[in-house]
PDB file of C-alpha atoms in Angstrom:
ATOM      1  CA  MET C  13      19.797  16.682-153.338  1.00 63.00           C
ATOM      2  CA  LEU C  14      16.976  17.254-150.855  1.00 66.00           C
ATOM      3  CA  ILE C  15      19.487  18.555-148.220  1.00 70.00           C
ATOM      4  CA  TYR C  16      21.133  20.661-150.791  1.00 67.00           C
ATOM      5  CA  ALA C  17      17.925  22.204-151.802  1.00 67.00           C
ATOM      6  CA  PHE C  18      16.715  22.957-148.226  1.00 70.00           C
ATOM      7  CA  GLY C  19      20.123  24.457-147.549  1.00 71.00           C
ATOM      8  CA  SER C  20      19.922  26.714-150.577  1.00 70.00           C
ATOM      9  CA  CYS C  21      16.401  27.908-149.624  1.00 72.00           C
ATOM     10  CA  ILE C  22      17.524  28.657-146.153  1.00 76.00           C
ATOM     11  CA  GLY C  23      20.525  30.528-147.500  1.00 74.00           C
ATOM     12  CA  TYR C  24      18.278  32.631-149.856  1.00 77.00           C
ATOM     13  CA  GLN C  25      16.073  33.813-146.905  1.00 81.00           C
ATOM     14  CA  ILE C  26      19.103  34.693-144.895  1.00 79.00           C
ATOM     15  CA  PHE C  27      20.503  36.585-147.963  1.00 81.00           C
ATOM     16  CA  MET C  28      17.136  38.314-148.398  1.00 83.00           C
ATOM     17  CA  GLY C  29      17.092  39.391-144.662  1.00 83.00           C
ATOM     18  CA  GLN C  30      20.610  40.902-145.081  1.00 84.00           C
ATOM     19  CA  LEU C  31      19.585  42.845-148.055  1.00 87.00           C
ATOM     20  CA  LEU C  32      16.541  44.187-146.464  1.00 86.00           C
ATOM     21  CA  GLN C  33      18.508  45.118-143.453  1.00 87.00           C
ATOM     22  CA  TYR C  34      20.945  47.118-145.589  1.00 88.00           C
ATOM     23  CA  LEU C  35      17.912  48.826-147.293  1.00 88.00           C
ATOM     24  CA  MET C  36      16.497  49.892-143.904  1.00 87.00           C
ATOM     25  CA  ASP C  37      19.826  50.951-142.479  1.00 87.00           C
ATOM     26  CA  GLN C  38      20.340  53.422-145.459  1.00 86.00           C
ATOM     27  CA  LEU C  39      16.906  54.669-145.446  1.00 85.00           C
ATOM     28  CA  LEU C  40      16.302  54.844-141.660  1.00 85.00           C
ATOM     29  CA  PRO C  41      19.804  55.330-140.103  1.00 82.00           C
ATOM     30  CA  GLU C  42      18.327  56.307-136.859  1.00 82.00           C
ATOM     31  CA  ASP C  43      16.806  52.865-136.349  1.00 81.00           C
ATOM     32  CA  SER C  44      20.059  50.989-137.236  1.00 79.00           C
ATOM     33  CA  ASP C  45      20.363  49.324-133.736  1.00 84.00           C
ATOM     34  CA  PHE C  46      16.915  47.704-134.251  1.00 85.00           C
ATOM     35  CA  MET C  47      17.957  46.392-137.622  1.00 83.00           C
ATOM     36  CA  GLU C  48      20.732  44.371-136.012  1.00 80.00           C
ATOM     37  CA  LYS C  49      18.313  42.456-133.775  1.00 83.00           C
ATOM     38  CA  PHE C  50      16.640  39.088-134.190  1.00 82.00           C
ATOM     39  CA  GLU C  51      13.140  40.733-133.991  1.00 85.00           C
ATOM     40  CA  PHE C  52      13.769  42.563-137.178  1.00 86.00           C
ATOM     41  CA  ARG C  53      14.707  39.428-139.069  1.00 82.00           C
ATOM     42  CA  LEU C  54      11.599  37.762-137.696  1.00 85.00           C
ATOM     43  CA  ILE C  55       9.249  40.592-138.726  1.00 87.00           C
ATOM     44  CA  VAL C  56      10.777  40.750-142.133  1.00 85.00           C
ATOM     45  CA  ASN C  57      11.452  37.028-143.056  1.00 84.00           C
ATOM     46  CA  LEU C  58       8.094  35.520-141.944  1.00 86.00           C
ATOM     47  CA  PRO C  59       5.789  37.534-144.102  1.00 87.00           C
ATOM     48  CA  ILE C  60       8.149  37.100-147.069  1.00 85.00           C
ATOM     49  CA  ALA C  61       8.247  33.379-146.581  1.00 82.00           C
ATOM     50  CA  GLY C  62       4.449  33.088-146.086  1.00 84.00           C
ATOM     51  CA  LEU C  63       3.308  35.515-148.750  1.00 83.00           C
ATOM     52  CA  ILE C  64       5.908  35.356-151.542  1.00 79.00           C
ATOM     53  CA  LEU C  65       8.248  32.318-151.157  1.00 78.00           C
ATOM     54  CA  LEU C  66       5.549  29.766-150.227  1.00 77.00           C
ATOM     55  CA  PRO C  67       3.115  30.457-153.119  1.00 79.00           C
ATOM     56  CA  LEU C  68       5.721  30.631-155.920  1.00 74.00           C
ATOM     57  CA  PRO C  69       7.033  27.048-155.657  1.00 70.00           C
ATOM     58  CA  LEU C  70       3.482  25.662-155.509  1.00 71.00           C
ATOM     59  CA  LYS C  71       3.223  26.201-159.355  1.00 67.00           C
ATOM     60  CA  ARG C  72       3.470  22.943-161.252  1.00 64.00           C
ATOM     61  CA  ASP C  73       4.468  24.499-164.593  1.00 63.00           C
ATOM     62  CA  MET C  74       7.846  26.207-164.353  1.00 61.00           C
ATOM     63  CA  SER C  75       7.206  28.163-167.592  1.00 63.00           C
ATOM     64  CA  SER C  76       4.815  30.399-165.644  1.00 62.00           C
ATOM     65  CA  LEU C  77       7.874  31.890-163.952  1.00 65.00           C
ATOM     66  CA  THR C  78       9.337  33.129-167.421  1.00 66.00           C
ATOM     67  CA  PHE C  79       8.425  36.708-166.643  1.00 69.00           C
ATOM     68  CA  ALA C  80      10.144  36.544-163.139  1.00 69.00           C
ATOM     69  CA  GLY C  81      13.280  35.157-164.918  1.00 70.00           C
ATOM     70  CA  ILE C  82      13.362  38.067-167.368  1.00 80.00           C
ATOM     71  CA  LEU C  83      13.032  40.488-164.411  1.00 81.00           C
ATOM     72  CA  SER C  84      15.922  38.822-162.623  1.00 79.00           C
ATOM     73  CA  VAL C  85      18.164  39.193-165.780  1.00 83.00           C
ATOM     74  CA  ILE C  86      17.213  42.961-165.912  1.00 89.00           C
ATOM     75  CA  ALA C  87      17.908  43.360-162.120  1.00 87.00           C
ATOM     76  CA  ILE C  88      21.399  41.641-162.371  1.00 86.00           C
ATOM     77  CA  THR C  89      22.236  43.760-165.503  1.00 91.00           C
ATOM     78  CA  TYR C  90      21.244  47.003-163.554  1.00 93.00           C
ATOM     79  CA  THR C  91      23.314  45.975-160.617  1.00 92.00           C
ATOM     80  CA  LEU C  92      26.330  45.342-162.820  1.00 93.00           C
ATOM     81  CA  ILE C  93      25.920  48.654-164.532  1.00 95.00           C
ATOM     82  CA  VAL C  94      25.665  50.605-161.211  1.00 94.00           C
ATOM     83  CA  LEU C  95      28.764  48.942-159.793  1.00 94.00           C
ATOM     84  CA  LEU C  96      30.801  49.524-162.971  1.00 95.00           C
ATOM     85  CA  ILE C  97      29.803  53.212-163.083  1.00 95.00           C
ATOM     86  CA  GLU C  98      30.524  53.691-159.276  1.00 95.00           C
ATOM     87  CA  THR C  99      33.884  51.840-159.328  1.00 95.00           C
ATOM     88  CA  PRO C 100      36.076  54.682-160.399  1.00 95.00           C
ATOM     89  CA  PHE C 101      34.592  57.016-157.806  1.00 95.00           C
ATOM     90  CA  TYR C 102      35.091  54.418-154.946  1.00 95.00           C
ATOM     91  CA  TRP C 103      38.620  53.841-156.273  1.00 95.00           C
ATOM     92  CA  LYS C 104      39.478  57.512-155.985  1.00 93.00           C
ATOM     93  CA  GLU C 105      37.874  57.737-152.521  1.00 93.00           C
ATOM     94  CA  ASN C 106      39.377  54.640-151.011  1.00 94.00           C
ATOM     95  CA  ARG C 107      42.595  53.657-152.747  1.00 92.00           C
ATOM     96  CA  ASN C 108      44.905  55.990-150.865  1.00 91.00           C
ATOM     97  CA  LYS C 109      43.476  55.650-147.441  1.00 91.00           C
ATOM     98  CA  PRO C 110      46.020  54.255-144.856  1.00 91.00           C
ATOM     99  CA  GLU C 111      43.824  51.286-143.918  1.00 91.00           C
ATOM    100  CA  THR C 112      43.307  50.209-147.507  1.00 92.00           C
ATOM    101  CA  VAL C 113      45.143  47.102-148.560  1.00 90.00           C
ATOM    102  CA  MET C 114      44.801  45.468-151.967  1.00 88.00           C
ATOM    103  CA  TYR C 115      45.625  41.773-151.991  1.00 85.00           C
ATOM    104  CA  ALA C 116      46.400  39.815-155.184  1.00 81.00           C
ATOM    105  CA  PHE C 117      45.560  36.641-153.256  1.00 79.00           C
ATOM    106  CA  LYS C 118      44.646  36.037-149.664  1.00 79.00           C
ATOM    107  CA  MET C 119      44.099  32.786-147.850  1.00 82.00           C
ATOM    108  CA  ASP C 120      42.419  32.716-144.358  1.00 80.00           C
ATOM    109  CA  TRP C 121      39.466  31.269-142.591  1.00 79.00           C
ATOM    110  CA  ASN C 122      37.031  33.302-144.723  1.00 75.00           C
ATOM    111  CA  LEU C 123      37.747  30.738-147.513  1.00 77.00           C
ATOM    112  CA  LEU C 124      35.252  28.484-145.904  1.00 76.00           C
ATOM    113  CA  THR C 125      32.546  31.199-146.103  1.00 70.00           C
ATOM    114  CA  SER C 126      33.544  31.971-149.635  1.00 72.00           C
ATOM    115  CA  CYS C 127      33.204  28.297-150.629  1.00 75.00           C
ATOM    116  CA  SER C 128      29.768  27.942-149.166  1.00 69.00           C
ATOM    117  CA  LEU C 129      28.670  30.972-151.033  1.00 67.00           C
ATOM    118  CA  VAL C 130      29.947  29.752-154.340  1.00 68.00           C
ATOM    119  CA  PHE C 131      28.566  26.180-153.718  1.00 69.00           C
ATOM    120  CA  PHE C 132      25.017  27.575-152.961  1.00 62.00           C
ATOM    121  CA  ALA C 133      25.106  30.232-155.568  1.00 59.00           C
ATOM    122  CA  TYR C 134      25.655  27.896-158.501  1.00 60.00           C
ATOM    123  CA  THR C 135      22.520  25.758-158.047  1.00 60.00           C
ATOM    124  CA  CYS C 136      21.777  25.235-161.802  1.00 60.00           C
ATOM    125  CA  GLN C 137      22.080  21.538-161.409  1.00 62.00           C
ATOM    126  CA  LEU C 138      18.899  21.501-159.365  1.00 61.00           C
ATOM    127  CA  SER C 139      17.007  23.098-162.201  1.00 64.00           C
ATOM    128  CA  LEU C 140      18.323  20.825-164.968  1.00 69.00           C
ATOM    129  CA  LEU C 141      15.364  18.299-164.905  1.00 66.00           C
ATOM    130  CA  PRO C 142      12.603  21.014-164.715  1.00 64.00           C
ATOM    131  CA  VAL C 143      14.239  22.930-167.580  1.00 71.00           C
ATOM    132  CA  TYR C 144      14.616  19.780-169.522  1.00 75.00           C
ATOM    133  CA  SER C 145      10.953  18.887-169.052  1.00 73.00           C
ATOM    134  CA  GLU C 146       9.859  22.353-170.596  1.00 72.00           C
ATOM    135  CA  LEU C 147      11.914  21.937-173.925  1.00 77.00           C
ATOM    136  CA  VAL C 148       9.793  21.361-176.858  1.00 78.00           C
ATOM    137  CA  LYS C 149      11.864  18.365-178.047  1.00 81.00           C
ATOM    138  CA  PRO C 150      13.936  17.475-175.058  1.00 84.00           C
ATOM    139  CA  ASN C 151      17.345  15.867-176.026  1.00 86.00           C
ATOM    140  CA  TYR C 152      20.931  16.004-174.938  1.00 86.00           C
ATOM    141  CA  ARG C 153      21.954  18.410-177.654  1.00 88.00           C
ATOM    142  CA  ARG C 154      19.343  21.008-176.664  1.00 86.00           C
ATOM    143  CA  ILE C 155      19.850  20.780-172.873  1.00 85.00           C
ATOM    144  CA  LYS C 156      23.721  20.960-173.369  1.00 87.00           C
ATOM    145  CA  LYS C 157      23.174  24.204-175.339  1.00 88.00           C
ATOM    146  CA  VAL C 158      21.086  25.706-172.621  1.00 84.00           C
ATOM    147  CA  VAL C 159      23.461  24.784-169.931  1.00 83.00           C
ATOM    148  CA  ASP C 160      26.529  26.049-171.779  1.00 87.00           C
ATOM    149  CA  ARG C 161      24.963  29.467-172.565  1.00 87.00           C
ATOM    150  CA  ALA C 162      23.535  29.862-168.958  1.00 81.00           C
ATOM    151  CA  GLN C 163      26.843  29.050-167.404  1.00 82.00           C
ATOM    152  CA  SER C 164      28.909  31.348-169.636  1.00 88.00           C
ATOM    153  CA  PHE C 165      26.397  34.144-168.976  1.00 84.00           C
ATOM    154  CA  HIS C 166      26.423  33.765-165.177  1.00 81.00           C
ATOM    155  CA  MET C 167      30.264  33.353-165.173  1.00 85.00           C
ATOM    156  CA  VAL C 168      30.858  36.614-167.028  1.00 89.00           C
ATOM    157  CA  PHE C 169      28.310  38.567-164.868  1.00 87.00           C
ATOM    158  CA  TYR C 170      29.603  37.135-161.562  1.00 84.00           C
ATOM    159  CA  LEU C 171      33.225  37.905-162.453  1.00 90.00           C
ATOM    160  CA  LEU C 172      32.378  41.450-163.462  1.00 93.00           C
ATOM    161  CA  ILE C 173      30.358  42.082-160.348  1.00 91.00           C
ATOM    162  CA  ALA C 174      32.942  40.662-157.926  1.00 88.00           C
ATOM    163  CA  SER C 175      35.739  42.603-159.632  1.00 93.00           C
ATOM    164  CA  ALA C 176      33.804  45.909-159.419  1.00 94.00           C
ATOM    165  CA  GLY C 177      32.903  45.219-155.827  1.00 92.00           C
ATOM    166  CA  TYR C 178      36.492  44.466-154.764  1.00 92.00           C
ATOM    167  CA  PHE C 179      38.100  47.333-156.703  1.00 94.00           C
ATOM    168  CA  SER C 180      35.739  49.717-155.021  1.00 94.00           C
ATOM    169  CA  THR C 181      36.314  48.881-151.285  1.00 93.00           C
ATOM    170  CA  PHE C 182      39.255  46.574-151.416  1.00 92.00           C
ATOM    171  CA  ASN C 183      40.088  44.880-148.015  1.00 90.00           C
ATOM    172  CA  ALA C 184      36.765  46.322-146.619  1.00 89.00           C
ATOM    173  CA  THR C 185      34.633  44.528-149.259  1.00 88.00           C
ATOM    174  CA  SER C 186      31.542  42.830-147.767  1.00 84.00           C
ATOM    175  CA  ASP C 187      30.673  39.269-148.625  1.00 78.00           C
ATOM    176  CA  VAL C 188      27.760  40.874-150.423  1.00 82.00           C
ATOM    177  CA  VAL C 189      29.476  43.443-152.490  1.00 87.00           C
ATOM    178  CA  ILE C 190      26.463  45.954-152.729  1.00 88.00           C
ATOM    179  CA  GLN C 191      26.449  46.188-148.920  1.00 87.00           C
ATOM    180  CA  ARG C 192      28.888  49.066-148.604  1.00 89.00           C
ATOM    181  CA  ASP C 193      28.981  52.532-147.211  1.00 88.00           C
ATOM    182  CA  PRO C 194      27.958  55.198-149.710  1.00 90.00           C
ATOM    183  CA  LEU C 195      30.188  57.834-150.908  1.00 90.00           C
ATOM    184  CA  PRO C 196      30.279  61.002-148.854  1.00 87.00           C
ATOM    185  CA  GLN C 197      28.865  63.150-151.524  1.00 86.00           C
ATOM    186  CA  TYR C 198      26.176  60.571-152.386  1.00 87.00           C
ATOM    187  CA  ASP C 199      24.375  59.513-149.179  1.00 84.00           C
ATOM    188  CA  PRO C 200      22.161  57.614-149.401  1.00 86.00           C
ATOM    189  CA  ASP C 201      23.039  55.958-152.602  1.00 91.00           C
ATOM    190  CA  TYR C 202      19.576  55.446-154.189  1.00 92.00           C
ATOM    191  CA  THR C 203      21.005  53.767-157.302  1.00 93.00           C
ATOM    192  CA  MET C 204      22.641  51.039-155.095  1.00 92.00           C
ATOM    193  CA  LEU C 205      19.464  50.781-153.084  1.00 92.00           C
ATOM    194  CA  GLY C 206      17.652  50.029-156.375  1.00 92.00           C
ATOM    195  CA  ALA C 207      20.225  47.281-157.056  1.00 91.00           C
ATOM    196  CA  ALA C 208      19.521  45.768-153.652  1.00 90.00           C
ATOM    197  CA  ILE C 209      15.851  45.633-154.519  1.00 89.00           C
ATOM    198  CA  GLY C 210      16.761  44.057-157.865  1.00 86.00           C
ATOM    199  CA  ILE C 211      18.723  41.397-156.137  1.00 86.00           C
ATOM    200  CA  CYS C 212      15.801  40.631-153.943  1.00 85.00           C
ATOM    201  CA  ILE C 213      13.788  40.125-157.094  1.00 80.00           C
ATOM    202  CA  VAL C 214      16.510  37.772-158.346  1.00 79.00           C
ATOM    203  CA  LEU C 215      16.187  35.696-155.183  1.00 81.00           C
ATOM    204  CA  PHE C 216      12.434  35.638-155.451  1.00 79.00           C
ATOM    205  CA  ALA C 217      12.722  34.254-159.017  1.00 76.00           C
ATOM    206  CA  ALA C 218      15.450  31.768-157.987  1.00 75.00           C
ATOM    207  CA  PHE C 219      13.750  30.396-154.960  1.00 76.00           C
ATOM    208  CA  PRO C 220      11.104  28.317-156.763  1.00 75.00           C
ATOM    209  CA  GLN C 221      13.587  27.090-159.202  1.00 70.00           C
ATOM    210  CA  VAL C 222      15.559  25.508-156.257  1.00 70.00           C
ATOM    211  CA  TYR C 223      12.529  24.233-154.404  1.00 71.00           C
ATOM    212  CA  ASN C 224      10.731  22.758-157.456  1.00 69.00           C
ATOM    213  CA  PRO C 225      13.445  19.971-158.086  1.00 66.00           C
ATOM    214  CA  CYS C 226      13.324  19.241-154.389  1.00 69.00           C
ATOM    215  CA  ARG C 227       9.626  18.694-154.556  1.00 70.00           C
ATOM    216  CA  ASN C 228       9.988  16.466-157.596  1.00 69.00           C
ATOM    217  CA  GLN C 229      12.610  14.262-155.831  1.00 68.00           C
ATOM    218  CA  PHE C 230      10.229  14.029-152.843  1.00 69.00           C
ATOM    219  CA  PHE C 231       7.403  12.671-154.989  1.00 69.00           C
ATOM    220  CA  LEU C 232       9.850  10.462-156.882  1.00 71.00           C
ATOM    221  CA  LEU C 233      10.988   8.871-153.602  1.00 72.00           C
ATOM    222  CA  CYS C 234       7.551   8.543-152.034  1.00 74.00           C
ATOM    223  CA  PHE C 235       5.369   7.607-155.134  1.00 70.00           C
ATOM    224  CA  ASN C 236       7.955   6.238-157.480  1.00 65.00           C
ATOM    225  CA  GLU C 237       7.131   8.642-160.388  1.00 59.00           C
ATOM    226  CA  PRO C 238      10.105   8.665-162.807  1.00 52.00           C
ATOM    227  CA  ASN C 239       8.526  10.949-165.469  1.00 52.00           C
ATOM    228  CA  PHE C 240      10.019  14.406-165.148  1.00 48.00           C
ATOM    229  CA  SER C 241       8.963  15.410-168.656  1.00 47.00           C
ATOM    230  CA  ASN C 242       5.534  15.774-170.108  1.00 48.00           C
ATOM    231  CA  LYS C 243       6.943  16.500-173.570  1.00 47.00           C
ATOM    232  CA  GLN C 244       7.351  13.667-176.129  1.00 43.00           C
TER     233      GLN C 244
END
């Protein structure tokens, strides 16, 4: 669990670096060469880690992040709406290009990358104990209801976002679907840039939810403290 949490946190920072690189590429295309360099990632990731990602997980009470959680839901909803609205225009632009190929199913070495993205995206099991501890009267029935609703909500959103992304750029779809070239008549795509900012907000909210269980496990192993819930 500790290794998994650390891996997820590292993955989130890499993901945020990619999104910020995409934002800067669209806003400052003349500096795109610098955006590809390690120095850019260093300049971007260090302040984010020190000023945003480090303070958030230090909160002991996870309920204080409720507002950030609501913002993350709004951000994902906005991203989905933008993708769905733009899909017909991307379809018309890309479907008949000679280099466009639409696969019903494809198996190659990218399967390993896809699996790693899926495994580190669905990290709800790490938040199970902190969420359980915040329930008014924690019991199996209540936590099962929370898990079922959260998983159903996530599954629908991820499937819709993935489908809209693929049917927009087909075989040129990036591993992060919002990282795509804007339409010729809509460059830069400010609505999609807003979605990228929204995804960054989602990652800011998700980071402490992954790190907090890792911290709890550390104190459990070192100090033998089994009480994850303060509610009776």
